[in-house]
Coordinates of C-alpha atoms in Angstrom, one line a residue:
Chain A
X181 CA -9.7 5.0 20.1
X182 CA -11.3 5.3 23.5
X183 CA -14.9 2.9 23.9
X184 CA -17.1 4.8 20.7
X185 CA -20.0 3.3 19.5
X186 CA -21.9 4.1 16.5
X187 CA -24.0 1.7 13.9
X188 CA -25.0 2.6 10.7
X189 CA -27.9 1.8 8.6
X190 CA -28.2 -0.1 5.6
X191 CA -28.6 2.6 2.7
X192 CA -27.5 5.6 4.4
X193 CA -24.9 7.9 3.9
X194 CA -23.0 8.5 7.0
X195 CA -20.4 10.8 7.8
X196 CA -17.5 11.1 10.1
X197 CA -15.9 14.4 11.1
X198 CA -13.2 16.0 13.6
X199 CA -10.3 17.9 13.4
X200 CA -6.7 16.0 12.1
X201 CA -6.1 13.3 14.5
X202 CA -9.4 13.1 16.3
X203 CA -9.4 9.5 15.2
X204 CA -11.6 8.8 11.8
X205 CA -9.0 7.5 9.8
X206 CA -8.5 5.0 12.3
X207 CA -12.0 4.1 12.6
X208 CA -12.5 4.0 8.5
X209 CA -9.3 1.7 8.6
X210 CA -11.2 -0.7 12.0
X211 CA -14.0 -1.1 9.1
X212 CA -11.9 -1.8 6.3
X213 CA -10.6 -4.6 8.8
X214 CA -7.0 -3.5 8.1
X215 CA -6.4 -2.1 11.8
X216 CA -6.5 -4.5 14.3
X217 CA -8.9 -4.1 17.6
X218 CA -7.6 -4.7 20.6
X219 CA -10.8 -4.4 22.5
X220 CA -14.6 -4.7 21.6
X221 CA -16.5 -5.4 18.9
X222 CA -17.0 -4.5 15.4
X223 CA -19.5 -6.0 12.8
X224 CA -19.7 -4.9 9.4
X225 CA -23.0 -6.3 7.3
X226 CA -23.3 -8.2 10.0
X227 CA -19.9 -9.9 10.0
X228 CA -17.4 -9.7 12.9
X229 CA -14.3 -8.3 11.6
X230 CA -12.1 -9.8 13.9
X231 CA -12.7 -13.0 12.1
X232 CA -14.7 -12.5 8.4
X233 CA -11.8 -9.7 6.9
X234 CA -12.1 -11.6 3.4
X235 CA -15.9 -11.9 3.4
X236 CA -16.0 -8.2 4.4
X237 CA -13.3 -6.8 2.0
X238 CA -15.6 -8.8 -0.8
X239 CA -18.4 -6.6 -0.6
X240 CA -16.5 -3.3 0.4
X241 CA -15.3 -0.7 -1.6
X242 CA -12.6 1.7 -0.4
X243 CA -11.5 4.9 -1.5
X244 CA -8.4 5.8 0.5
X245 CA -7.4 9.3 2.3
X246 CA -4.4 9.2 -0.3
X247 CA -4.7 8.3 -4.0
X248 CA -2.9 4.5 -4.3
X249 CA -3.3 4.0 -7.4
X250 CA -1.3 1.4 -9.5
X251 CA 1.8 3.7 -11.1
X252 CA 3.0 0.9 -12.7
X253 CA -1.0 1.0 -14.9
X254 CA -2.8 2.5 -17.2
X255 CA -6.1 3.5 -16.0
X256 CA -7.9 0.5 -17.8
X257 CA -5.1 -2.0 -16.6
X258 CA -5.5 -0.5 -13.2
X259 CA -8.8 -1.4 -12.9
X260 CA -8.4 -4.9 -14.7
X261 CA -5.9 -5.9 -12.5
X262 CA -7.8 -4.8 -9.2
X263 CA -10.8 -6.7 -10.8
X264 CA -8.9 -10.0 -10.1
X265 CA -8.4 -9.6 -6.6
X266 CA -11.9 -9.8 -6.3
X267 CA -12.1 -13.0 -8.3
X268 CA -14.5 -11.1 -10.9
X269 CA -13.7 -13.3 -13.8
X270 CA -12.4 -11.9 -17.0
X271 CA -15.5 -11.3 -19.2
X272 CA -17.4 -9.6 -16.9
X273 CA -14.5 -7.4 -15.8
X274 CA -14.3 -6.4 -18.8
X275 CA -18.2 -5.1 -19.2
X276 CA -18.1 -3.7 -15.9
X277 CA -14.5 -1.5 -16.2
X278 CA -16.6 -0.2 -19.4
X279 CA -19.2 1.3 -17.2
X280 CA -17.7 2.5 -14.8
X281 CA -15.2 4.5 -17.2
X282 CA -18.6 6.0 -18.4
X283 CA -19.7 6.4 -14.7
X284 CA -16.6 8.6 -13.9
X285 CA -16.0 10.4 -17.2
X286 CA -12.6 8.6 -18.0
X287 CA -12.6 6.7 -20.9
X288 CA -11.0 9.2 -23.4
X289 CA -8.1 8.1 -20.8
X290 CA -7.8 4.9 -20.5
X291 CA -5.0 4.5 -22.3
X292 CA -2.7 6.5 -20.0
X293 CA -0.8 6.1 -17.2
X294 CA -1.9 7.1 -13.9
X295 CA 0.6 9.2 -12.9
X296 CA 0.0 11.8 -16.0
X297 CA -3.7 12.4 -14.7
X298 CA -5.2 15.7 -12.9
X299 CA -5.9 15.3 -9.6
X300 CA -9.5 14.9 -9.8
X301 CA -9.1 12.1 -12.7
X302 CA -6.7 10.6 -10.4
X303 CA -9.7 10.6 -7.5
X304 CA -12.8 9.6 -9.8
X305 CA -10.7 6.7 -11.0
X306 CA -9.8 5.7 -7.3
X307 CA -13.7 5.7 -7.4
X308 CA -14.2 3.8 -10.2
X309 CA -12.0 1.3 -8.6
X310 CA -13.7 1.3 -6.1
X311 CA -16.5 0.1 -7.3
X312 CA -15.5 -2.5 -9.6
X313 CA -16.8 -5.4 -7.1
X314 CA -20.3 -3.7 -6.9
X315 CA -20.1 -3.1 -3.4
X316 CA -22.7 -3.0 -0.7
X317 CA -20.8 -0.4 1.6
X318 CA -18.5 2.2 -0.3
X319 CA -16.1 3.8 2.2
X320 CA -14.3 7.0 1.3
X321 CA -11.7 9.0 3.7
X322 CA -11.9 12.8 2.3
X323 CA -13.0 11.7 -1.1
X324 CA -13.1 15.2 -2.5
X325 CA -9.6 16.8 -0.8
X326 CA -8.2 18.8 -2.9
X327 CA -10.1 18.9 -5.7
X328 CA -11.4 21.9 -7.6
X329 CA -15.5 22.8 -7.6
X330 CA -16.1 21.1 -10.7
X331 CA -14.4 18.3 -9.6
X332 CA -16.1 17.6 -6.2
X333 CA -19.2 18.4 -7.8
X334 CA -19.3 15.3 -10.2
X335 CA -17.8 13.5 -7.3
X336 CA -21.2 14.3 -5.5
X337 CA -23.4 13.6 -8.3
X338 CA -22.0 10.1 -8.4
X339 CA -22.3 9.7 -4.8
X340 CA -25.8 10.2 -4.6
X341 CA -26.5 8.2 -7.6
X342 CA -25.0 5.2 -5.7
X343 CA -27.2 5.8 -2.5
X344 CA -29.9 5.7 -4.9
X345 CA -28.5 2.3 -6.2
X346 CA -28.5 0.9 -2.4
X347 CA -25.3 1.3 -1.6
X348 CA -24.3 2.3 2.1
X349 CA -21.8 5.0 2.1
X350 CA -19.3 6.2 5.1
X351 CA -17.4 9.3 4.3
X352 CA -14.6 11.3 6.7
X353 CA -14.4 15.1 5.0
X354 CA -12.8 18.2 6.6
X355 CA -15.6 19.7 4.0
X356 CA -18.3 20.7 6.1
X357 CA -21.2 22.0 3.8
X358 CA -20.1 18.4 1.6
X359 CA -21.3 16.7 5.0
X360 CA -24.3 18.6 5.4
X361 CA -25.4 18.7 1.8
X362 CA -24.7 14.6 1.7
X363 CA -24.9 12.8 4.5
X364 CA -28.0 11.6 6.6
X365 CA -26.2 11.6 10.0
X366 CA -23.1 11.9 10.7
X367 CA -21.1 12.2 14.0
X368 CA -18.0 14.2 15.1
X369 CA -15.1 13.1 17.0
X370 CA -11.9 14.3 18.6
X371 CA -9.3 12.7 21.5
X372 CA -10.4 9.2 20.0
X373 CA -14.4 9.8 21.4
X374 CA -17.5 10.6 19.8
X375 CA -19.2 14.0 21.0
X376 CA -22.1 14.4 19.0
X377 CA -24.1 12.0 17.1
X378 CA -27.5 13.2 14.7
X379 CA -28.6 14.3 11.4
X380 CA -27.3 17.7 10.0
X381 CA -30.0 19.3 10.3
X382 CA -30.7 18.3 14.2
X383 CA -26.9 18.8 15.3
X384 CA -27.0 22.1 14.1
X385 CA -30.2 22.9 15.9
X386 CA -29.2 21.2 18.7
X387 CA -25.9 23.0 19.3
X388 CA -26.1 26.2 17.9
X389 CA -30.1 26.8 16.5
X390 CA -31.5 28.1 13.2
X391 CA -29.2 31.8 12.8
X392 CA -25.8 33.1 13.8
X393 CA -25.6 36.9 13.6
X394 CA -22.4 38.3 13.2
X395 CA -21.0 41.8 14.2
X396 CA -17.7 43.7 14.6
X397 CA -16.5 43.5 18.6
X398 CA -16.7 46.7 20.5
X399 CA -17.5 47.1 24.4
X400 CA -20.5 49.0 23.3
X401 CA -22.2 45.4 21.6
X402 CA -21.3 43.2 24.3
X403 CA -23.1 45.6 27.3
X404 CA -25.7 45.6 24.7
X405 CA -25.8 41.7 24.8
X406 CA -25.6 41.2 28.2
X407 CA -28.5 43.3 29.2
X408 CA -30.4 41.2 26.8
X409 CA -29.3 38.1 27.8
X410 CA -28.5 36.2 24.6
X411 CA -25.7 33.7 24.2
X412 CA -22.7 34.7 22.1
X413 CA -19.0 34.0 22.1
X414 CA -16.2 36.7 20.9
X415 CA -13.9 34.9 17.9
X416 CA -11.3 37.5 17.2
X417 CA -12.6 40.7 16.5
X418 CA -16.1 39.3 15.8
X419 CA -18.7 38.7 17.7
X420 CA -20.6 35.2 17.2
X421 CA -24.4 35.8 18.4
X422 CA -26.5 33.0 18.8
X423 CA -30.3 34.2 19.1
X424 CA -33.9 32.6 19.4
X425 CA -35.7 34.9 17.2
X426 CA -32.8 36.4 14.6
X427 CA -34.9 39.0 12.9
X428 CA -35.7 40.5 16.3
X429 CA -32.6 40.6 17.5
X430 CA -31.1 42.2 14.6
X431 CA -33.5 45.1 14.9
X432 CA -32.8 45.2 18.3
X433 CA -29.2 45.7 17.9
X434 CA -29.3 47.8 14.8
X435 CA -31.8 50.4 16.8
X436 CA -31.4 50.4 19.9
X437 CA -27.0 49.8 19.7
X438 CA -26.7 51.8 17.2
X439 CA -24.7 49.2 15.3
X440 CA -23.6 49.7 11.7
X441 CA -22.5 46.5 10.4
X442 CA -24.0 43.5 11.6
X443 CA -24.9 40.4 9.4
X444 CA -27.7 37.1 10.2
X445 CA -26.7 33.9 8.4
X446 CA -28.1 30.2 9.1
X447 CA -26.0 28.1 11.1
X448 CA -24.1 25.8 9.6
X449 CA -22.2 22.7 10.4
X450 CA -18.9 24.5 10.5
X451 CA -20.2 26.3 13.6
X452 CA -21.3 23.1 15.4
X453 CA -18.0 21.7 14.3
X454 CA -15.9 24.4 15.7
X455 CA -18.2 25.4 19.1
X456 CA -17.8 21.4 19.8
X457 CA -13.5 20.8 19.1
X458 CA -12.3 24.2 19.9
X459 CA -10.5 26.9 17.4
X460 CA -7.0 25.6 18.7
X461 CA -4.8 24.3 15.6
X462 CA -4.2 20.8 15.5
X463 CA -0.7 19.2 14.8
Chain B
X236 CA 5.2 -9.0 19.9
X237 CA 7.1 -12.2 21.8
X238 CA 10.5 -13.7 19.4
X239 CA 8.1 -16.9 19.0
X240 CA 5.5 -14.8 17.6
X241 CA 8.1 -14.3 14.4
X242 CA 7.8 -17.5 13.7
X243 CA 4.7 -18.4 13.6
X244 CA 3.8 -19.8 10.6
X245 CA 1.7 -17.4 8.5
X246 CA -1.8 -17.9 6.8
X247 CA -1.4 -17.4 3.3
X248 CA -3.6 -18.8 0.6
X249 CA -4.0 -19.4 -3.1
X250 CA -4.6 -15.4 -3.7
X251 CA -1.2 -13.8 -3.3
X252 CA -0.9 -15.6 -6.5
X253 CA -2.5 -12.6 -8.1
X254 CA 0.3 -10.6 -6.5
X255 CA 2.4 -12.5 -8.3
X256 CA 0.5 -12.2 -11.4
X257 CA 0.6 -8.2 -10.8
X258 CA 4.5 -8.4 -10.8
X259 CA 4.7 -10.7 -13.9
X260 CA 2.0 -8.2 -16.0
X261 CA 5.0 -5.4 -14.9
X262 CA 7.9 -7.2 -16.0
X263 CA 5.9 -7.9 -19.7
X264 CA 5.4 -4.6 -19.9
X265 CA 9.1 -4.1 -20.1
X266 CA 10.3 -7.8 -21.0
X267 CA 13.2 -6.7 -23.8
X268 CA 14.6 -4.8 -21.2
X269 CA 13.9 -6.9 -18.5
X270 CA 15.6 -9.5 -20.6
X271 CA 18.7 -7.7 -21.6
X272 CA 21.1 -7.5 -18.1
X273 CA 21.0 -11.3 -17.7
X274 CA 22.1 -12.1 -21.2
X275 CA 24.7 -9.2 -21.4
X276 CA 26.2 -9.3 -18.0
X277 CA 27.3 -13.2 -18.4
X278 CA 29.3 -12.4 -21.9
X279 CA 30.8 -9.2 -19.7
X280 CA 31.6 -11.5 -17.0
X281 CA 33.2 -14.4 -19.2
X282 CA 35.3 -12.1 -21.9
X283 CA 37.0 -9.8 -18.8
X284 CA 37.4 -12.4 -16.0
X285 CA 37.4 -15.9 -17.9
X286 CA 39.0 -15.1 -20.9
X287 CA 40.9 -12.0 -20.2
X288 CA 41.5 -12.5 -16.8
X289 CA 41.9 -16.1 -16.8
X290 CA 45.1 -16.2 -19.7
X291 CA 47.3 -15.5 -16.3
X292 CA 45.5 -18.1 -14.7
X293 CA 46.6 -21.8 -15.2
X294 CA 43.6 -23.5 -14.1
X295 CA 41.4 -24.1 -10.6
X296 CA 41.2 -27.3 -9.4
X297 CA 41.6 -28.7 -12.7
X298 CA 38.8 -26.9 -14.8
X299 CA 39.8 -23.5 -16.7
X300 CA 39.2 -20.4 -15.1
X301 CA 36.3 -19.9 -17.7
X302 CA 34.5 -22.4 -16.8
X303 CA 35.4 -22.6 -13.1
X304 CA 33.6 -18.8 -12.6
X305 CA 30.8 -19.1 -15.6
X306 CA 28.2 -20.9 -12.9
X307 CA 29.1 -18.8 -10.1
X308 CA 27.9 -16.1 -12.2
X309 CA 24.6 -17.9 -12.4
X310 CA 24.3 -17.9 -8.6
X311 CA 25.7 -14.3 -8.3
X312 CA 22.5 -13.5 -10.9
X313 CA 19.8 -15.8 -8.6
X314 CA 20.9 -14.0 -5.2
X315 CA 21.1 -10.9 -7.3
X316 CA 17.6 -10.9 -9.2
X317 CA 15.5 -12.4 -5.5
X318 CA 17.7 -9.9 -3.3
X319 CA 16.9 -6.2 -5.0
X320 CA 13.7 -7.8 -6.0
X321 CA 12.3 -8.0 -2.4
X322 CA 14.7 -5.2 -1.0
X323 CA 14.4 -1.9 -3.2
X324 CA 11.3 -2.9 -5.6
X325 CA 9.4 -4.3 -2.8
X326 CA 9.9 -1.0 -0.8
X327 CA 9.4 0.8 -3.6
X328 CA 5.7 -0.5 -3.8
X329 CA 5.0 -0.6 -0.3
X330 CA 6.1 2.6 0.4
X331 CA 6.1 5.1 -2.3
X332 CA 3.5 3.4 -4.8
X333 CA 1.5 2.4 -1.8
X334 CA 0.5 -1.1 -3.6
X335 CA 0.2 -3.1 -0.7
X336 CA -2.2 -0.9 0.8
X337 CA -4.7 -0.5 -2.2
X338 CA -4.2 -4.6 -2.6
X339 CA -5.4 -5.2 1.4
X340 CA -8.3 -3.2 0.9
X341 CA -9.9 -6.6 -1.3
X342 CA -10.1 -10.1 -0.2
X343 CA -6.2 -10.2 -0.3
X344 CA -4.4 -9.9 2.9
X345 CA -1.0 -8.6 4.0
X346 CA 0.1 -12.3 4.2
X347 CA -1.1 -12.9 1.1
X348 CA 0.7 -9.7 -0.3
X349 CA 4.2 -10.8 0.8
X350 CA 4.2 -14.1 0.0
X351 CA 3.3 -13.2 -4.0
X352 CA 6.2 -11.1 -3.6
X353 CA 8.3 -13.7 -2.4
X354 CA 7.1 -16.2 -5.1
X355 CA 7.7 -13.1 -7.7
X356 CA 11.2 -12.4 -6.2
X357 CA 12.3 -16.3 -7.0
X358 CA 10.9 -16.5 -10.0
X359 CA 13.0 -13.3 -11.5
X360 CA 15.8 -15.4 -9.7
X361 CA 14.7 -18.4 -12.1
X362 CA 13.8 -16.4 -15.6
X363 CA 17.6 -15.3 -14.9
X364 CA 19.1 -18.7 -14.5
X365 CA 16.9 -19.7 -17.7
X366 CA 18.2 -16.7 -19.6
X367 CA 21.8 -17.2 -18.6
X368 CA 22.1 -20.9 -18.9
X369 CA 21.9 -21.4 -22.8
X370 CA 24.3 -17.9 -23.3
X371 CA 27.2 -19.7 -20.8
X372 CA 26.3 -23.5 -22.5
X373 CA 27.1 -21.7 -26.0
X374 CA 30.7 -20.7 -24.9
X375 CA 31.1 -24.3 -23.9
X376 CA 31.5 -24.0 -20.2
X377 CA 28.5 -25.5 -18.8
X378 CA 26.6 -29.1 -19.9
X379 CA 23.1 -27.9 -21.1
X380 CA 21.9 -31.3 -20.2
X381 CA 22.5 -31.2 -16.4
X382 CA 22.4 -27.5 -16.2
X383 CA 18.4 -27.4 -16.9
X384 CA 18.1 -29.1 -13.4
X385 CA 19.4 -25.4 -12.1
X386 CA 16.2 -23.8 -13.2
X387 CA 14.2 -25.3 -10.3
X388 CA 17.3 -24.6 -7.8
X389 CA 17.2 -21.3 -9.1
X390 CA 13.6 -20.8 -7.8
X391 CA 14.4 -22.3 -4.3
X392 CA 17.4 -20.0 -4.0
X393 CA 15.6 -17.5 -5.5
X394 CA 13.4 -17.9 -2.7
X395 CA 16.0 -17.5 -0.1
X396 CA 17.1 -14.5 -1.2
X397 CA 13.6 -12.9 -1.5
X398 CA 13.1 -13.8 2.1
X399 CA 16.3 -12.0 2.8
X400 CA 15.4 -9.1 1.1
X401 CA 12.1 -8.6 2.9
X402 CA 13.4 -9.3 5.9
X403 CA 15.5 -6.1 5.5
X404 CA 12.7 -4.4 3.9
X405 CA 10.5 -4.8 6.9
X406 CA 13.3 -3.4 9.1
X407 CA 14.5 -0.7 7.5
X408 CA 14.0 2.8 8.4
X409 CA 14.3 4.1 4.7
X410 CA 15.3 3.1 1.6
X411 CA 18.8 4.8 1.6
X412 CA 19.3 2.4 4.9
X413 CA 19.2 -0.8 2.4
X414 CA 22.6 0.0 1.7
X415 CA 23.9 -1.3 4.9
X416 CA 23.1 -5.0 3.8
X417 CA 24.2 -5.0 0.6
X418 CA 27.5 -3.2 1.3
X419 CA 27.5 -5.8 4.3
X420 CA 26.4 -8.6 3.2
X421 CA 25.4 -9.0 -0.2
X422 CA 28.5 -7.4 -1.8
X423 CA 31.1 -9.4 0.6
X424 CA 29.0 -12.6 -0.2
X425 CA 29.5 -11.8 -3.9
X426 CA 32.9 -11.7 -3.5
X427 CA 33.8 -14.4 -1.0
X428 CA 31.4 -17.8 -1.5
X429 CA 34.2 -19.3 -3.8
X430 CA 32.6 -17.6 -6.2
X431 CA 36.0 -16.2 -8.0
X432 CA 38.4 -18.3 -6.2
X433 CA 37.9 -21.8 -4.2
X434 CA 36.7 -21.0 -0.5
X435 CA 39.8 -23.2 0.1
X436 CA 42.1 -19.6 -0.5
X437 CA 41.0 -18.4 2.4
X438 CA 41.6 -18.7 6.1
X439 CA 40.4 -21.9 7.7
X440 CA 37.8 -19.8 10.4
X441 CA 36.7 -17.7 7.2
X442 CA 36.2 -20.7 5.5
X443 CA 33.6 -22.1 8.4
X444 CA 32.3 -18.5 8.7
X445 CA 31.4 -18.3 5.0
X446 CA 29.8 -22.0 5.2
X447 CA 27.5 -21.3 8.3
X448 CA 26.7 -17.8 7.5
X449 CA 26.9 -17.0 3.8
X450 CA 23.9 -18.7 1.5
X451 CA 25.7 -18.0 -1.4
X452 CA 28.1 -20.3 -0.8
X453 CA 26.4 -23.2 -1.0
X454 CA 24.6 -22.0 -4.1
X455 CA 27.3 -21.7 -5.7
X456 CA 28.8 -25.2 -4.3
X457 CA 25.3 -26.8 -6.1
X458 CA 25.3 -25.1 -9.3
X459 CA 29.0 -25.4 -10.1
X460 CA 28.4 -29.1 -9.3
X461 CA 25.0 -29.3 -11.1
X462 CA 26.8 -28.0 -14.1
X463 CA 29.7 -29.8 -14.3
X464 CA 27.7 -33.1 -14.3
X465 CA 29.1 -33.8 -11.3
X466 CA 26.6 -34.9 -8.5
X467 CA 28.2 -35.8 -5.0
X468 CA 26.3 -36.7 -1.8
X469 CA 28.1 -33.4 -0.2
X470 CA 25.4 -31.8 -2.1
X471 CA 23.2 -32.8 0.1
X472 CA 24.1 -30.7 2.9
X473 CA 24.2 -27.6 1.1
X474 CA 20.5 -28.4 -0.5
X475 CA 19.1 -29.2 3.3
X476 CA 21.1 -25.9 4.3
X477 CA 19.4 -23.9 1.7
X478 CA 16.1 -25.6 2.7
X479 CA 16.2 -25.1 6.1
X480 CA 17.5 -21.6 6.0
X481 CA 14.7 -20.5 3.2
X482 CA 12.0 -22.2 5.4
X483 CA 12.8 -20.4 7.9
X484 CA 13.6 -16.8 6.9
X485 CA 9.9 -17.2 4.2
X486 CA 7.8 -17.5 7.7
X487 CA 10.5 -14.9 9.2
X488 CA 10.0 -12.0 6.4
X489 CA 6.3 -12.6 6.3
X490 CA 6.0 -12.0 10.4
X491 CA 8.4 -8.8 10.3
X492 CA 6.3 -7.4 7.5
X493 CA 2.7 -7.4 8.8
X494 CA 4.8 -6.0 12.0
X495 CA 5.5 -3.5 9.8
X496 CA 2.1 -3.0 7.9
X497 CA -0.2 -3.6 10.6
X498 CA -1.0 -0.9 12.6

């Protein structure tokens, strides 16, 4: 990690993205006061974590990258047994592991062992466990990988009904529209540094504007383009435009180009994302 | 990190004991089975070698072959039990179950993690001493009386070996690698601690080789003494030994493991 700074509010759900390796994981794993730093500073509600891990990790949930859940468990013993590394005594474990197999839709399972969930049960109940200290900052590395539309959608729900409850959440997703629809600011990273830092909404604006307009490449569009003078970028065999005014440019080029097939869409995140880190593939 | 750095004694507290509580809830799950090798394996041991193989055998140092072998086989079953305990089931968790890093994401940490699986590890090493003990006493080749004072030696070697076991946990590159110590180590300490046959057998170096280097032997030196109802003051140095050796290679283990973990 190369000298980032960020701070997050209380109450807020904030999201870190960037391509594989660009450092998230690392940073969730600073918070979660299991990775050491070697330089700087780092509080976390308030707490240094160079010296408070415990009193952090009380009032932290954590839903890892990779499901590690307890194979050796059922789903209710999994969540008993994590209840006592928190100290929750007994009785109350007991009322809350009830909820919270209401909250996430798994009490019809649990009975069974982890390993014979679906993926998604498998990630609702990392959830659930989660939760089972009633934390004040949820963290969540790609919460919804891998999981089918239903899936991520209850995972959403559930996410939103905690912000509601208080709860700060921090969230790393390769899911861009999850990050837009969710979070209230987010930042994106690569090479260990933070490039960006803003609400959805503003990034987008910021980087890219309101409207992409897409059209086929041919030498005919581009002279067409430059004696207009509007940004665009060639991706392949499509052109990317970025205009000021979308409906006017589309006439433009649909009249006076004599273009066939263009189409205008609202910027999204995606395009931010991949105009700020590059197309290249990442190892 | 600098060599002192390895021994620099570790801040655990009172919590890994729910790590150890984890382990226990395991092993209940399964307790008949769990239960079965160290009361079977003692009546295999004592029919083939003691009574089968120990007709051609006059006697050792004036006790039957029986009963000269039956407590080495309770030390075999304490290094046993603490050794694959913290070696293969301990890397089993940490790496492929990925316990330990779903347990230091509460208020436990990685300290805290290995030393419950320490304390587990000795304690499998003592449920098999308190298993074995009353099987071995029925045959007659043990005093029950003395041989309940092996239960809490079980736990300190237990202890021993669980250190030794992590240790080569934390170093290995993979789990097929953990052969190397057993075939190495384990397996030639089985076989040459004057477990079978007196150390006395053997080569004079080999003997001093097997009393500086191999902790089974002096397990075995204690509990064949223990039960026998023989207590000498020789004991002594192979409890301080033991002592010494587990001190060190508990704060050892610990270091080399949050080497590991920590990154």
């Amino acid at each position: 990690m190369n000298k980032i700074s960020f701070s997050i509010d209380e109450g807020e759900m904030f999201g870190f993205l960037g391509p594989n390796g660009a450092g998230k994981t690392t940073t969730m794993r600073m918070i979660q006061c299991v990775s050491p730093i070697t330089a700087g500073k780092l509080d976390v509600m308030g707490m240094d974590v160079s010296t408070h891990q415990r009193e952090i990790k009380y009032f932290m949930g954590v839903v890892p990258q990779e499901n590690n859940l307890d194979g050796d468990f059922t789903v209710y013993e999994n969540l008993l047994v994590y209840s006592r590394y928190f100290d929750i005594p007994r009785e109350e474990a007991e009322k809350r592991i009830e909820e919270l197999l209401d909250f996430v839709q798994l009490q019809e399972k649990r009975d069974v062992m982890t390993e014979s969930l679906s993926g998604g049960m498998k990630r609702r109940l990392v959830l659930a466990r989660a939760l089972i200290n009633q934390p004040r900052l949820l963290i969540l590395d790609e919460p919804t990988v891998g999981l089918d539309p239903q899936a991520r959608h209850l995972i959403w729900e559930k996410l939103r009904s905690l912000q509601k409850q208080g709860v700060t959440i921090v969230l790393t997703s390769h899911y861009l529209d999850e990050v837009e629809k969710l979070c209230n600011r987010l930042v994106v990273m690569d090479n260990g540094k933070i490039l960006v830092e803003g609400s959805p909404r503003g990034v987008i604006d910021e980087f890219i504007g309101s409207d992409i307009i897409e059209a086929e490449h041919s030498p005919q569009i581009l002279e067409c383009l430059i004696k207009k003078e509007v940004n665009y970028e060639v991706i392949g065999d499509i052109v990317h435009i970025y205009p000021d005014n979308a409906m006017e440019l589309s006439e433009y080029l649909l009249m006076e180009c004599s273009l066939s097939k263009i189409s205008a869409r609202p910027a999204t995140l995606e395009d931010v994302f991949l105009k700020l880190t590059g197309r290249r593939l990442r190892e | 990190m600098k060599l002192v750095d390895y021994f620099v004694i570790p801040s655990v507290s009172s919590r890994s004991y729910k790590v150890w509580q984890r382990n226990k809830d395991v092993f209940m799950k399964d307790i008949k089975l769990n239960f079965l090798p160290p009361f079977l394996e003692p009546i295999m041991y004592l029919i083939a070698l003691g009574f089968g193989l120990g007709k051609f055998i006059e006697n050792i140092d004036g006790v039957p072959y029986a009963k000269f072998i039956a407590p080495a086989l309770i030390a075999v079953s304490v290094m046993y039990a603490a050794f694959f305990e913290c070696s293969y089931s301990s890397y089993v968790r940490m790496y492929y179950q990925k316990t330990f890093d779903a347990i230091i994401a509460t208020p436990l940490t990685i300290e805290d993690v290995i030393a419950g699986e320490l304390l587990w590890g000795a304690t499998r090493s003592m449920i098999n001493a308190t298993v074995m003990i009353p099987v071995i006493a029925f045959f007659g080749l043990i005093d029950l009386k003395y041989s309940l004072l092996i239960i809490p030696f079980a736990f300190l070697g237990g202890l021993l070996f669980a250190a030794i076991g992590m240790c080569f946990t934390a170093i290995t590159p993979n789990i097929m690698s953990l052969s190397y110590p057993i075939l190495l180590f384990i397996t030639p300490m089985f076989l040459f601690s004057g477990t079978f046959f007196p150390l006395s057998a053997l080569p004079v170096p080999v003997q001093y080789f097997a009393i500086a280097f191999l902790p089974l032997t002096h397990m075995v030196n204690v509990i064949r003494a223990v039960s026998f109802g023989i207590l000498s003051s020789s004991l002594l140095f192979d409890i301080v030994w033991i002592l010494i050796a587990s001190i060190i290679l508990l704060i050892l283990s610990i270091n080399l493991m949050k080497k590991k973990l920590v990154v």
